[in-house]
Amino acid sequence: MKRLLFLLAPALLFGDDLKSLLEYAKNNNDLLVSSKFAQDAKAQEIESKKSAYFPTIDVGAFYKSTEERNLMQAGDVYSGYAKAGLDIYDGGRKSSLLDQAKNEHKASEHDTNEMKKALSLDITKDFYAIKSLEASLVAKQDASKSLQEQLLRIKKYFEAKLATRDDIDRLQAAYDTNMYDIEALRFQILSTHKLLELKVGKNIDSLDSSNFKETLLQNLENSDAIASMMAKESSLRNGAESINSGYYPQIRVEDSYNIYGYERADAAHLAGVDNQNVLMLSANMRIFDYGTLSDAKQAVIVNSYALKAQVAYKTKEQKMQQELALFRIETGEIKIKSAKSALVAATSAYTTINEKYNVGVVDYIVYLNALTAKTGAKALYETSLNELEVAYASYYYYSGKNLEEFIK
């Protein structure tokens, strides 16, 4: 038993880091699993379009029974047949439909990749949001200990008639308010934690520290969302070409072999053939349809123009978001320096004022202000560190990169 606990100790001591969560979510998030199935369906559509190039083979049979038959007519006629056919020329319809299916599959791949990257960014934001909330909780808990110590001290002074009831009530109010904030933070942590578990697809006990590489990129890659729209635009153009193929000749060759049988035939019945092979070459071409196919093609092309305009907008938006993320990194580094300086000053001030408050040199208002400043500065410093990590994650995301590649 002790040996088992020893082996399990590492799993109990260490939580999940960000990189492991992102990798796990890629294979277990329900929405991603659904997107992968949709992608597989598009791959099957490609195989279906490829199969259209091969000959078709049909078999069939019929049986006809006539109760009141005419002279020279058999009462029962039955037949079986096999027919093979091949499209010799279809105006490029099959090739257009195949290209359309390929572009739709490519779009679905980009949709899945974009969902992965967006999910990774969401998980990253939740991860560091929990870290910031936990830092605030620790700061509040430290403040609670200080308030509790001062409350016990002032109660002893009150018993010795060295303090008033007002002194106790004011500290008690500050202590209770701080406890209220602690419970509110615990609920925020719990709700964000549950949301993170939903996105990752598993239960999470604790979170380990994780940091991003501080790398500035020289190039920007189109996001998968943009690449998907570009593939969908190409797919629409392929669809327009398949519609236009209706104005070209449609040439098909078919060969059928039939076997016939007759029953209840009288002597006057002229026996038909017992078997028959028929080779047929057919050609068809649309001459006039009042612009039906032309209008349908134009409608599809207009839709492709709409997608092209969206691509242009999304490209500008991605560039803008990358620039904002870079600016956020720069300001985040400045905020960390300011927050660290404020924490050092607030901690030093609290240490001095706490000593003065203990000997009665300053009143409770000065003490509470110093404690509040120290608590806020500590939480703000930890939050600023986490915000910088999110800023780098956003920068890599809007640069078209996978976040996992940039986690230390």
mmCIF file of C-alpha atoms in Angstrom:
data_model
loop_
_atom_site.group_PDB
_atom_site.id
_atom_site.type_symbol
_atom_site.label_atom_id
_atom_site.label_comp_id
_atom_site.label_asym_id
_atom_site.label_seq_id
_atom_site.Cartn_x
_atom_site.Cartn_y
_atom_site.Cartn_z
ATOM 1 C CA MET A 1 0.000 0.000 0.000
ATOM 2 C CA LYS A 2 2.821 2.385 0.905
ATOM 3 C CA ARG A 3 4.574 1.523 -2.336
ATOM 4 C CA LEU A 4 1.390 2.320 -4.280
ATOM 5 C CA LEU A 5 1.033 5.697 -2.572
ATOM 6 C CA PHE A 6 4.683 6.418 -3.310
ATOM 7 C CA LEU A 7 4.152 5.701 -6.997
ATOM 8 C CA LEU A 8 1.022 7.851 -7.108
ATOM 9 C CA ALA A 9 2.624 10.738 -5.248
ATOM 10 C CA PRO A 10 3.837 12.586 -8.386
ATOM 11 C CA ALA A 11 0.340 12.481 -9.878
ATOM 12 C CA LEU A 12 -1.119 13.820 -6.655
ATOM 13 C CA LEU A 13 1.463 16.571 -6.237
ATOM 14 C CA PHE A 14 1.488 17.932 -9.773
ATOM 15 C CA GLY A 15 -1.420 19.364 -11.716
ATOM 16 C CA ASP A 16 -1.986 19.961 -15.429
ATOM 17 C CA ASP A 17 0.114 22.506 -17.283
ATOM 18 C CA LEU A 18 -1.242 24.529 -20.169
ATOM 19 C CA LYS A 19 0.472 22.544 -22.928
ATOM 20 C CA SER A 20 -0.927 19.208 -21.737
ATOM 21 C CA LEU A 21 -4.414 20.716 -21.521
ATOM 22 C CA LEU A 22 -4.241 22.039 -25.089
ATOM 23 C CA GLU A 23 -3.017 18.697 -26.439
ATOM 24 C CA TYR A 24 -5.713 16.788 -24.570
ATOM 25 C CA ALA A 25 -8.461 19.141 -25.768
ATOM 26 C CA LYS A 26 -7.480 18.589 -29.407
ATOM 27 C CA ASN A 27 -8.549 14.956 -29.190
ATOM 28 C CA ASN A 28 -11.339 15.106 -26.632
ATOM 29 C CA ASN A 29 -13.289 18.336 -27.039
ATOM 30 C CA ASP A 30 -16.769 17.345 -28.248
ATOM 31 C CA LEU A 31 -17.058 20.202 -30.756
ATOM 32 C CA LEU A 32 -13.686 19.302 -32.273
ATOM 33 C CA VAL A 33 -14.697 15.648 -32.514
ATOM 34 C CA SER A 34 -17.854 16.746 -34.360
ATOM 35 C CA SER A 35 -15.821 18.924 -36.721
ATOM 36 C CA LYS A 36 -13.497 16.000 -37.503
ATOM 37 C CA PHE A 37 -16.479 13.824 -38.401
ATOM 38 C CA ALA A 38 -17.704 16.553 -40.765
ATOM 39 C CA GLN A 39 -14.219 16.639 -42.291
ATOM 40 C CA ASP A 40 -14.278 12.847 -42.785
ATOM 41 C CA ALA A 41 -17.663 13.170 -44.498
ATOM 42 C CA LYS A 42 -16.163 15.650 -46.975
ATOM 43 C CA ALA A 43 -13.365 13.176 -47.687
ATOM 44 C CA GLN A 44 -15.958 10.514 -48.511
ATOM 45 C CA GLU A 45 -17.652 12.937 -50.904
ATOM 46 C CA ILE A 46 -14.371 13.180 -52.840
ATOM 47 C CA GLU A 47 -14.295 9.396 -53.232
ATOM 48 C CA SER A 48 -17.900 9.510 -54.397
ATOM 49 C CA LYS A 49 -17.066 12.076 -57.085
ATOM 50 C CA LYS A 50 -14.075 10.009 -58.229
ATOM 51 C CA SER A 51 -16.297 6.935 -58.604
ATOM 52 C CA ALA A 52 -18.479 8.828 -61.074
ATOM 53 C CA TYR A 53 -15.728 8.438 -63.700
ATOM 54 C CA PHE A 54 -16.128 4.650 -63.755
ATOM 55 C CA PRO A 55 -18.735 2.726 -65.791
ATOM 56 C CA THR A 56 -22.074 1.933 -64.213
ATOM 57 C CA ILE A 57 -23.576 -1.552 -64.227
ATOM 58 C CA ASP A 58 -27.271 -2.152 -63.605
ATOM 59 C CA VAL A 59 -29.269 -5.360 -63.444
ATOM 60 C CA GLY A 60 -33.011 -5.752 -63.436
ATOM 61 C CA ALA A 61 -35.969 -7.924 -64.299
ATOM 62 C CA PHE A 62 -39.664 -7.719 -64.966
ATOM 63 C CA TYR A 63 -42.630 -10.088 -65.125
ATOM 64 C CA LYS A 64 -45.914 -9.272 -66.875
ATOM 65 C CA SER A 65 -49.063 -11.410 -66.606
ATOM 66 C CA THR A 66 -52.113 -10.678 -68.812
ATOM 67 C CA GLU A 67 -55.395 -12.405 -67.815
ATOM 68 C CA GLU A 68 -57.508 -11.474 -70.847
ATOM 69 C CA ARG A 69 -54.930 -11.633 -73.567
ATOM 70 C CA ASN A 70 -55.351 -10.813 -77.227
ATOM 71 C CA LEU A 71 -54.701 -13.125 -80.133
ATOM 72 C CA MET A 72 -51.040 -13.603 -80.882
ATOM 73 C CA GLN A 73 -50.155 -12.357 -77.373
ATOM 74 C CA ALA A 74 -48.424 -14.378 -74.671
ATOM 75 C CA GLY A 75 -50.133 -14.428 -71.307
ATOM 76 C CA ASP A 76 -46.923 -14.293 -69.277
ATOM 77 C CA VAL A 77 -43.763 -12.475 -70.270
ATOM 78 C CA TYR A 78 -40.648 -12.252 -68.111
ATOM 79 C CA SER A 79 -37.234 -10.792 -68.682
ATOM 80 C CA GLY A 80 -33.885 -10.179 -67.008
ATOM 81 C CA TYR A 81 -31.241 -7.762 -68.130
ATOM 82 C CA ALA A 82 -27.804 -6.345 -67.408
ATOM 83 C CA LYS A 83 -26.763 -2.895 -68.584
ATOM 84 C CA ALA A 84 -23.356 -1.182 -68.587
ATOM 85 C CA GLY A 85 -22.996 2.523 -69.288
ATOM 86 C CA LEU A 86 -20.243 5.109 -69.493
ATOM 87 C CA ASP A 87 -20.289 8.884 -69.900
ATOM 88 C CA ILE A 88 -17.933 9.695 -72.762
ATOM 89 C CA TYR A 89 -18.252 13.462 -72.409
ATOM 90 C CA ASP A 90 -20.241 15.568 -69.959
ATOM 91 C CA GLY A 91 -18.963 19.074 -70.606
ATOM 92 C CA GLY A 92 -16.548 18.910 -67.666
ATOM 93 C CA ARG A 93 -19.292 18.419 -65.078
ATOM 94 C CA LYS A 94 -17.619 15.525 -63.248
ATOM 95 C CA SER A 95 -14.232 17.222 -63.044
ATOM 96 C CA SER A 96 -15.862 20.420 -61.745
ATOM 97 C CA LEU A 97 -17.815 18.500 -59.106
ATOM 98 C CA LEU A 98 -14.638 16.658 -58.072
ATOM 99 C CA ASP A 99 -12.737 19.938 -57.725
ATOM 100 C CA GLN A 100 -15.655 21.343 -55.769
ATOM 101 C CA ALA A 101 -15.580 18.388 -53.364
ATOM 102 C CA LYS A 102 -11.804 18.750 -52.927
ATOM 103 C CA ASN A 103 -12.122 22.442 -52.082
ATOM 104 C CA GLU A 104 -14.965 21.749 -49.679
ATOM 105 C CA HIS A 105 -12.780 19.157 -47.939
ATOM 106 C CA LYS A 106 -9.914 21.640 -47.794
ATOM 107 C CA ALA A 107 -12.272 24.211 -46.261
ATOM 108 C CA SER A 108 -13.435 21.691 -43.667
ATOM 109 C CA GLU A 109 -9.797 20.965 -42.733
ATOM 110 C CA HIS A 110 -9.170 24.663 -42.213
ATOM 111 C CA ASP A 111 -12.415 24.957 -40.227
ATOM 112 C CA THR A 112 -11.225 22.190 -37.898
ATOM 113 C CA ASN A 113 -7.782 23.774 -37.526
ATOM 114 C CA GLU A 114 -9.312 27.175 -36.848
ATOM 115 C CA MET A 115 -11.565 25.638 -34.206
ATOM 116 C CA LYS A 116 -8.501 24.037 -32.590
ATOM 117 C CA LYS A 117 -6.606 27.335 -32.503
ATOM 118 C CA ALA A 118 -9.589 29.344 -31.242
ATOM 119 C CA LEU A 119 -10.248 26.702 -28.590
ATOM 120 C CA SER A 120 -6.588 26.818 -27.546
ATOM 121 C CA LEU A 121 -6.819 30.586 -27.105
ATOM 122 C CA ASP A 122 -10.032 30.261 -25.071
ATOM 123 C CA ILE A 123 -8.464 27.606 -22.849
ATOM 124 C CA THR A 124 -5.391 29.811 -22.404
ATOM 125 C CA LYS A 125 -7.539 32.764 -21.335
ATOM 126 C CA ASP A 126 -9.439 30.599 -18.848
ATOM 127 C CA PHE A 127 -6.163 29.102 -17.558
ATOM 128 C CA TYR A 128 -4.649 32.484 -16.736
ATOM 129 C CA ALA A 129 -7.962 33.907 -15.542
ATOM 130 C CA ILE A 130 -8.006 31.155 -12.903
ATOM 131 C CA LYS A 131 -4.384 31.948 -12.048
ATOM 132 C CA SER A 132 -5.275 35.626 -11.541
ATOM 133 C CA LEU A 133 -8.330 34.786 -9.457
ATOM 134 C CA GLU A 134 -6.267 32.399 -7.333
ATOM 135 C CA ALA A 135 -3.679 35.148 -6.775
ATOM 136 C CA SER A 136 -6.443 37.512 -5.661
ATOM 137 C CA LEU A 137 -7.791 34.796 -3.384
ATOM 138 C CA VAL A 138 -4.375 34.260 -1.757
ATOM 139 C CA ALA A 139 -4.000 38.017 -1.239
ATOM 140 C CA LYS A 140 -7.447 38.198 0.349
ATOM 141 C CA GLN A 141 -6.682 35.205 2.560
ATOM 142 C CA ASP A 142 -3.446 36.849 3.739
ATOM 143 C CA ALA A 143 -5.404 39.991 4.505
ATOM 144 C CA SER A 144 -7.931 37.894 6.402
ATOM 145 C CA LYS A 145 -5.189 36.478 8.620
ATOM 146 C CA SER A 146 -3.885 39.976 9.353
ATOM 147 C CA LEU A 147 -7.365 41.272 10.129
ATOM 148 C CA GLN A 148 -8.083 38.290 12.343
ATOM 149 C CA GLU A 149 -4.884 38.858 14.311
ATOM 150 C CA GLN A 150 -5.702 42.522 14.756
ATOM 151 C CA LEU A 151 -9.271 41.689 15.720
ATOM 152 C CA LEU A 152 -8.078 39.310 18.443
ATOM 153 C CA ARG A 153 -5.601 41.921 19.647
ATOM 154 C CA ILE A 154 -8.189 44.699 19.808
ATOM 155 C CA LYS A 155 -10.606 42.464 21.682
ATOM 156 C CA LYS A 156 -7.952 41.919 24.374
ATOM 157 C CA TYR A 157 -7.450 45.673 24.549
ATOM 158 C CA PHE A 158 -11.205 46.090 24.884
ATOM 159 C CA GLU A 159 -11.261 43.642 27.782
ATOM 160 C CA ALA A 160 -8.476 45.674 29.395
ATOM 161 C CA LYS A 161 -10.526 48.822 28.695
ATOM 162 C CA LEU A 162 -7.830 50.151 26.361
ATOM 163 C CA ALA A 163 -10.087 50.147 23.282
ATOM 164 C CA THR A 164 -13.701 50.943 22.485
ATOM 165 C CA ARG A 165 -16.483 48.855 20.986
ATOM 166 C CA ASP A 166 -16.238 51.013 17.851
ATOM 167 C CA ASP A 167 -12.679 49.818 17.275
ATOM 168 C CA ILE A 168 -13.863 46.199 17.355
ATOM 169 C CA ASP A 169 -16.886 46.838 15.130
ATOM 170 C CA ARG A 170 -14.834 48.589 12.459
ATOM 171 C CA LEU A 171 -12.287 45.803 12.277
ATOM 172 C CA GLN A 172 -15.066 43.207 12.355
ATOM 173 C CA ALA A 173 -16.779 44.928 9.426
ATOM 174 C CA ALA A 174 -13.521 44.954 7.457
ATOM 175 C CA TYR A 175 -12.929 41.286 8.283
ATOM 176 C CA ASP A 176 -16.470 40.239 7.268
ATOM 177 C CA THR A 177 -16.265 42.234 4.031
ATOM 178 C CA ASN A 178 -12.972 40.544 3.222
ATOM 179 C CA MET A 179 -14.535 37.115 3.889
ATOM 180 C CA TYR A 180 -17.391 38.026 1.532
ATOM 181 C CA ASP A 181 -14.846 38.851 -1.184
ATOM 182 C CA ILE A 182 -13.091 35.533 -0.533
ATOM 183 C CA GLU A 183 -16.280 33.530 -1.061
ATOM 184 C CA ALA A 184 -17.093 35.506 -4.207
ATOM 185 C CA LEU A 185 -13.614 34.741 -5.581
ATOM 186 C CA ARG A 186 -14.017 31.054 -4.746
ATOM 187 C CA PHE A 187 -17.208 30.921 -6.795
ATOM 188 C CA GLN A 188 -15.538 32.721 -9.714
ATOM 189 C CA ILE A 189 -12.674 30.240 -9.602
ATOM 190 C CA LEU A 190 -15.092 27.302 -9.466
ATOM 191 C CA SER A 191 -17.219 28.534 -12.394
ATOM 192 C CA THR A 192 -14.179 29.333 -14.571
ATOM 193 C CA HIS A 193 -12.651 25.987 -13.593
ATOM 194 C CA LYS A 194 -15.792 24.114 -14.683
ATOM 195 C CA LEU A 195 -15.846 26.028 -17.959
ATOM 196 C CA LEU A 196 -12.222 25.077 -18.532
ATOM 197 C CA GLU A 197 -13.011 21.401 -17.868
ATOM 198 C CA LEU A 198 -15.843 21.545 -20.394
ATOM 199 C CA LYS A 199 -13.555 22.933 -23.075
ATOM 200 C CA VAL A 200 -10.699 20.520 -22.342
ATOM 201 C CA GLY A 201 -12.953 17.480 -21.973
ATOM 202 C CA LYS A 202 -11.744 16.132 -18.622
ATOM 203 C CA ASN A 203 -11.688 16.818 -14.889
ATOM 204 C CA ILE A 204 -8.867 19.083 -13.725
ATOM 205 C CA ASP A 205 -7.655 18.980 -10.136
ATOM 206 C CA SER A 206 -5.055 21.744 -10.198
ATOM 207 C CA LEU A 207 -3.078 23.896 -12.608
ATOM 208 C CA ASP A 208 0.689 24.071 -12.858
ATOM 209 C CA SER A 209 2.547 27.191 -13.901
ATOM 210 C CA SER A 210 3.057 27.685 -17.649
ATOM 211 C CA ASN A 211 4.746 30.422 -19.650
ATOM 212 C CA PHE A 212 4.981 31.412 -23.294
ATOM 213 C CA LYS A 213 8.191 32.093 -25.167
ATOM 214 C CA GLU A 214 8.775 35.802 -25.648
ATOM 215 C CA THR A 215 9.326 35.659 -29.397
ATOM 216 C CA LEU A 216 8.369 38.355 -31.888
ATOM 217 C CA LEU A 217 7.614 36.950 -35.330
ATOM 218 C CA GLN A 218 8.727 38.414 -38.627
ATOM 219 C CA ASN A 219 5.843 37.120 -40.721
ATOM 220 C CA LEU A 220 2.091 36.720 -40.481
ATOM 221 C CA GLU A 221 0.327 33.664 -41.876
ATOM 222 C CA ASN A 222 -3.279 33.743 -43.008
ATOM 223 C CA SER A 223 -5.523 32.327 -40.314
ATOM 224 C CA ASP A 224 -7.296 29.058 -41.009
ATOM 225 C CA ALA A 225 -10.578 30.991 -40.999
ATOM 226 C CA ILE A 226 -9.342 33.025 -43.982
ATOM 227 C CA ALA A 227 -7.919 29.939 -45.718
ATOM 228 C CA SER A 228 -11.281 28.219 -45.257
ATOM 229 C CA MET A 229 -13.141 31.092 -46.888
ATOM 230 C CA MET A 230 -10.700 31.085 -49.800
ATOM 231 C CA ALA A 231 -11.287 27.349 -50.306
ATOM 232 C CA LYS A 232 -15.055 27.888 -50.126
ATOM 233 C CA GLU A 233 -14.774 30.642 -52.737
ATOM 234 C CA SER A 234 -12.948 28.222 -55.061
ATOM 235 C CA SER A 235 -15.597 25.603 -54.340
ATOM 236 C CA LEU A 236 -18.345 28.000 -55.415
ATOM 237 C CA ARG A 237 -16.523 28.717 -58.677
ATOM 238 C CA ASN A 238 -16.236 24.959 -59.300
ATOM 239 C CA GLY A 239 -19.970 24.721 -58.677
ATOM 240 C CA ALA A 240 -20.589 27.461 -61.242
ATOM 241 C CA GLU A 241 -18.513 25.543 -63.807
ATOM 242 C CA SER A 242 -20.491 22.358 -63.157
ATOM 243 C CA ILE A 243 -23.726 24.264 -63.832
ATOM 244 C CA ASN A 244 -22.298 25.735 -67.029
ATOM 245 C CA SER A 245 -21.449 22.214 -68.275
ATOM 246 C CA GLY A 246 -25.171 21.803 -68.969
ATOM 247 C CA TYR A 247 -24.707 23.887 -72.131
ATOM 248 C CA TYR A 248 -22.165 21.422 -73.539
ATOM 249 C CA PRO A 249 -22.936 18.111 -75.275
ATOM 250 C CA GLN A 250 -23.660 15.129 -73.019
ATOM 251 C CA ILE A 251 -22.486 11.920 -74.721
ATOM 252 C CA ARG A 252 -23.090 8.484 -73.210
ATOM 253 C CA VAL A 253 -22.690 4.908 -74.414
ATOM 254 C CA GLU A 254 -24.724 2.008 -73.016
ATOM 255 C CA ASP A 255 -24.759 -1.697 -73.734
ATOM 256 C CA SER A 256 -27.592 -3.897 -72.451
ATOM 257 C CA TYR A 257 -28.173 -7.629 -72.657
ATOM 258 C CA ASN A 258 -31.754 -8.940 -72.191
ATOM 259 C CA ILE A 259 -33.154 -12.447 -71.757
ATOM 260 C CA TYR A 260 -36.887 -13.055 -72.432
ATOM 261 C CA GLY A 261 -39.296 -15.861 -71.634
ATOM 262 C CA TYR A 262 -42.959 -16.496 -72.558
ATOM 263 C CA GLU A 263 -45.738 -18.623 -71.073
ATOM 264 C CA ARG A 264 -49.405 -19.282 -71.923
ATOM 265 C CA ALA A 265 -48.889 -18.545 -75.612
ATOM 266 C CA ASP A 266 -51.136 -20.144 -78.278
ATOM 267 C CA ALA A 267 -50.114 -21.421 -81.673
ATOM 268 C CA ALA A 268 -50.821 -18.077 -83.275
ATOM 269 C CA HIS A 269 -48.313 -16.302 -81.010
ATOM 270 C CA LEU A 270 -45.337 -14.971 -82.901
ATOM 271 C CA ALA A 271 -42.453 -15.929 -80.634
ATOM 272 C CA GLY A 272 -40.171 -13.060 -79.756
ATOM 273 C CA VAL A 273 -36.451 -13.222 -79.319
ATOM 274 C CA ASP A 274 -35.113 -15.207 -76.391
ATOM 275 C CA ASN A 275 -32.138 -12.879 -75.849
ATOM 276 C CA GLN A 276 -31.101 -9.532 -77.208
ATOM 277 C CA ASN A 277 -28.026 -7.291 -76.999
ATOM 278 C CA VAL A 278 -28.521 -3.540 -77.551
ATOM 279 C CA LEU A 279 -25.696 -1.016 -77.965
ATOM 280 C CA MET A 280 -26.790 2.608 -77.744
ATOM 281 C CA LEU A 281 -24.850 5.826 -78.199
ATOM 282 C CA SER A 282 -26.763 8.926 -77.109
ATOM 283 C CA ALA A 283 -25.950 12.623 -77.322
ATOM 284 C CA ASN A 284 -27.816 15.504 -75.781
ATOM 285 C CA MET A 285 -27.245 19.247 -75.756
ATOM 286 C CA ARG A 286 -29.215 22.074 -74.149
ATOM 287 C CA ILE A 287 -30.145 24.636 -76.828
ATOM 288 C CA PHE A 288 -32.490 26.951 -74.948
ATOM 289 C CA ASP A 289 -33.758 27.074 -71.346
ATOM 290 C CA TYR A 290 -34.724 30.734 -71.002
ATOM 291 C CA GLY A 291 -31.496 31.455 -69.094
ATOM 292 C CA THR A 292 -32.181 28.993 -66.263
ATOM 293 C CA LEU A 293 -28.663 27.557 -66.083
ATOM 294 C CA SER A 294 -27.030 30.895 -66.844
ATOM 295 C CA ASP A 295 -28.899 32.638 -64.012
ATOM 296 C CA ALA A 296 -28.100 29.795 -61.604
ATOM 297 C CA LYS A 297 -24.415 30.067 -62.501
ATOM 298 C CA GLN A 298 -24.433 33.834 -62.004
ATOM 299 C CA ALA A 299 -26.048 33.480 -58.577
ATOM 300 C CA VAL A 300 -23.260 31.142 -57.477
ATOM 301 C CA ILE A 301 -20.589 33.502 -58.834
ATOM 302 C CA VAL A 302 -22.103 36.444 -56.925
ATOM 303 C CA ASN A 303 -21.902 34.361 -53.749
ATOM 304 C CA SER A 304 -18.210 33.790 -54.481
ATOM 305 C CA TYR A 305 -17.764 37.577 -54.754
ATOM 306 C CA ALA A 306 -19.324 37.913 -51.291
ATOM 307 C CA LEU A 307 -16.816 35.432 -49.865
ATOM 308 C CA LYS A 308 -13.959 37.234 -51.579
ATOM 309 C CA ALA A 309 -14.985 40.491 -49.908
ATOM 310 C CA GLN A 310 -15.117 38.695 -46.538
ATOM 311 C CA VAL A 311 -11.593 37.374 -47.113
ATOM 312 C CA ALA A 312 -10.357 40.918 -47.719
ATOM 313 C CA TYR A 313 -12.014 42.151 -44.521
ATOM 314 C CA LYS A 314 -10.809 39.228 -42.388
ATOM 315 C CA THR A 315 -7.250 39.703 -43.673
ATOM 316 C CA LYS A 316 -7.264 43.337 -42.564
ATOM 317 C CA GLU A 317 -8.857 42.370 -39.257
ATOM 318 C CA GLN A 318 -6.213 39.722 -38.563
ATOM 319 C CA LYS A 319 -3.424 42.209 -39.236
ATOM 320 C CA MET A 320 -5.076 44.745 -36.937
ATOM 321 C CA GLN A 321 -5.535 42.181 -34.150
ATOM 322 C CA GLN A 322 -1.897 41.118 -34.418
ATOM 323 C CA GLU A 323 -0.763 44.743 -34.095
ATOM 324 C CA LEU A 324 -3.041 45.256 -31.081
ATOM 325 C CA ALA A 325 -1.695 42.090 -29.455
ATOM 326 C CA LEU A 326 1.866 43.358 -29.993
ATOM 327 C CA PHE A 327 0.946 46.687 -28.417
ATOM 328 C CA ARG A 328 -0.675 44.777 -25.557
ATOM 329 C CA ILE A 329 2.625 42.944 -24.986
ATOM 330 C CA GLU A 330 4.519 46.229 -24.851
ATOM 331 C CA THR A 331 2.068 47.839 -22.432
ATOM 332 C CA GLY A 332 1.892 44.606 -20.414
ATOM 333 C CA GLU A 333 5.634 44.713 -19.755
ATOM 334 C CA ILE A 334 5.318 48.317 -18.582
ATOM 335 C CA LYS A 335 2.372 47.401 -16.344
ATOM 336 C CA ILE A 336 4.402 44.585 -14.744
ATOM 337 C CA LYS A 337 7.199 47.011 -13.835
ATOM 338 C CA SER A 338 4.687 49.474 -12.385
ATOM 339 C CA ALA A 339 2.803 46.756 -10.496
ATOM 340 C CA LYS A 340 6.038 45.352 -9.062
ATOM 341 C CA SER A 341 7.125 48.798 -7.898
ATOM 342 C CA ALA A 342 3.690 49.382 -6.360
ATOM 343 C CA LEU A 343 3.855 46.012 -4.564
ATOM 344 C CA VAL A 344 7.279 46.781 -3.069
ATOM 345 C CA ALA A 345 6.093 50.198 -1.905
ATOM 346 C CA ALA A 346 2.757 48.915 -0.565
ATOM 347 C CA THR A 347 4.440 46.037 1.309
ATOM 348 C CA SER A 348 6.992 48.367 2.866
ATOM 349 C CA ALA A 349 4.302 50.880 3.825
ATOM 350 C CA TYR A 350 2.129 48.190 5.363
ATOM 351 C CA THR A 351 5.031 46.815 7.426
ATOM 352 C CA THR A 352 5.722 50.257 8.872
ATOM 353 C CA ILE A 353 2.072 51.182 9.441
ATOM 354 C CA ASN A 354 1.302 47.785 10.999
ATOM 355 C CA GLU A 355 4.048 48.375 13.578
ATOM 356 C CA LYS A 356 2.749 51.871 14.273
ATOM 357 C CA TYR A 357 -0.831 50.605 14.551
ATOM 358 C CA ASN A 358 0.242 47.957 17.059
ATOM 359 C CA VAL A 359 1.652 50.662 19.345
ATOM 360 C CA GLY A 360 -1.248 53.033 18.745
ATOM 361 C CA VAL A 361 0.599 55.680 16.726
ATOM 362 C CA VAL A 362 -1.878 55.484 13.769
ATOM 363 C CA ASP A 363 -5.591 54.722 13.770
ATOM 364 C CA TYR A 364 -7.474 51.836 12.153
ATOM 365 C CA ILE A 365 -8.299 53.860 9.029
ATOM 366 C CA VAL A 366 -4.614 54.277 8.136
ATOM 367 C CA TYR A 367 -4.034 50.596 8.911
ATOM 368 C CA LEU A 368 -6.936 49.366 6.768
ATOM 369 C CA ASN A 369 -5.900 51.594 3.877
ATOM 370 C CA ALA A 370 -2.350 50.205 4.043
ATOM 371 C CA LEU A 371 -3.643 46.620 4.206
ATOM 372 C CA THR A 372 -6.014 47.208 1.285
ATOM 373 C CA ALA A 373 -3.199 48.775 -0.767
ATOM 374 C CA LYS A 374 -0.891 45.826 -0.090
ATOM 375 C CA THR A 375 -3.611 43.269 -0.895
ATOM 376 C CA GLY A 376 -4.555 45.030 -4.124
ATOM 377 C CA ALA A 377 -0.926 45.512 -5.208
ATOM 378 C CA LYS A 378 -0.134 41.839 -4.677
ATOM 379 C CA ALA A 379 -3.132 40.699 -6.730
ATOM 380 C CA LEU A 380 -2.453 43.339 -9.390
ATOM 381 C CA TYR A 381 1.145 42.206 -9.832
ATOM 382 C CA GLU A 382 0.165 38.551 -10.323
ATOM 383 C CA THR A 383 -2.653 39.570 -12.658
ATOM 384 C CA SER A 384 -0.301 41.705 -14.773
ATOM 385 C CA LEU A 385 2.018 38.691 -15.184
ATOM 386 C CA ASN A 386 -0.897 36.541 -16.352
ATOM 387 C CA GLU A 387 -2.169 39.254 -18.698
ATOM 388 C CA LEU A 388 1.221 39.329 -20.412
ATOM 389 C CA GLU A 389 0.976 35.570 -21.033
ATOM 390 C CA VAL A 390 -2.474 36.032 -22.587
ATOM 391 C CA ALA A 391 -1.105 38.892 -24.697
ATOM 392 C CA TYR A 392 1.595 36.619 -26.119
ATOM 393 C CA ALA A 393 -0.989 33.875 -26.729
ATOM 394 C CA SER A 394 -3.187 36.347 -28.633
ATOM 395 C CA TYR A 395 -0.180 37.552 -30.623
ATOM 396 C CA TYR A 396 0.722 34.018 -31.718
ATOM 397 C CA TYR A 397 -2.921 33.203 -32.481
ATOM 398 C CA TYR A 398 -3.412 36.267 -34.691
ATOM 399 C CA SER A 399 -0.095 35.467 -36.387
ATOM 400 C CA GLY A 400 -1.675 32.197 -37.544
ATOM 401 C CA LYS A 401 0.445 29.958 -35.297
ATOM 402 C CA ASN A 402 -0.274 26.976 -33.023
ATOM 403 C CA LEU A 403 -0.031 28.066 -29.399
ATOM 404 C CA GLU A 404 1.505 24.797 -28.196
ATOM 405 C CA GLU A 405 4.653 25.481 -30.237
ATOM 406 C CA PHE A 406 5.385 28.597 -28.177
ATOM 407 C CA ILE A 407 4.867 27.251 -24.659
ATOM 408 C CA LYS A 408 8.122 26.774 -22.749
#
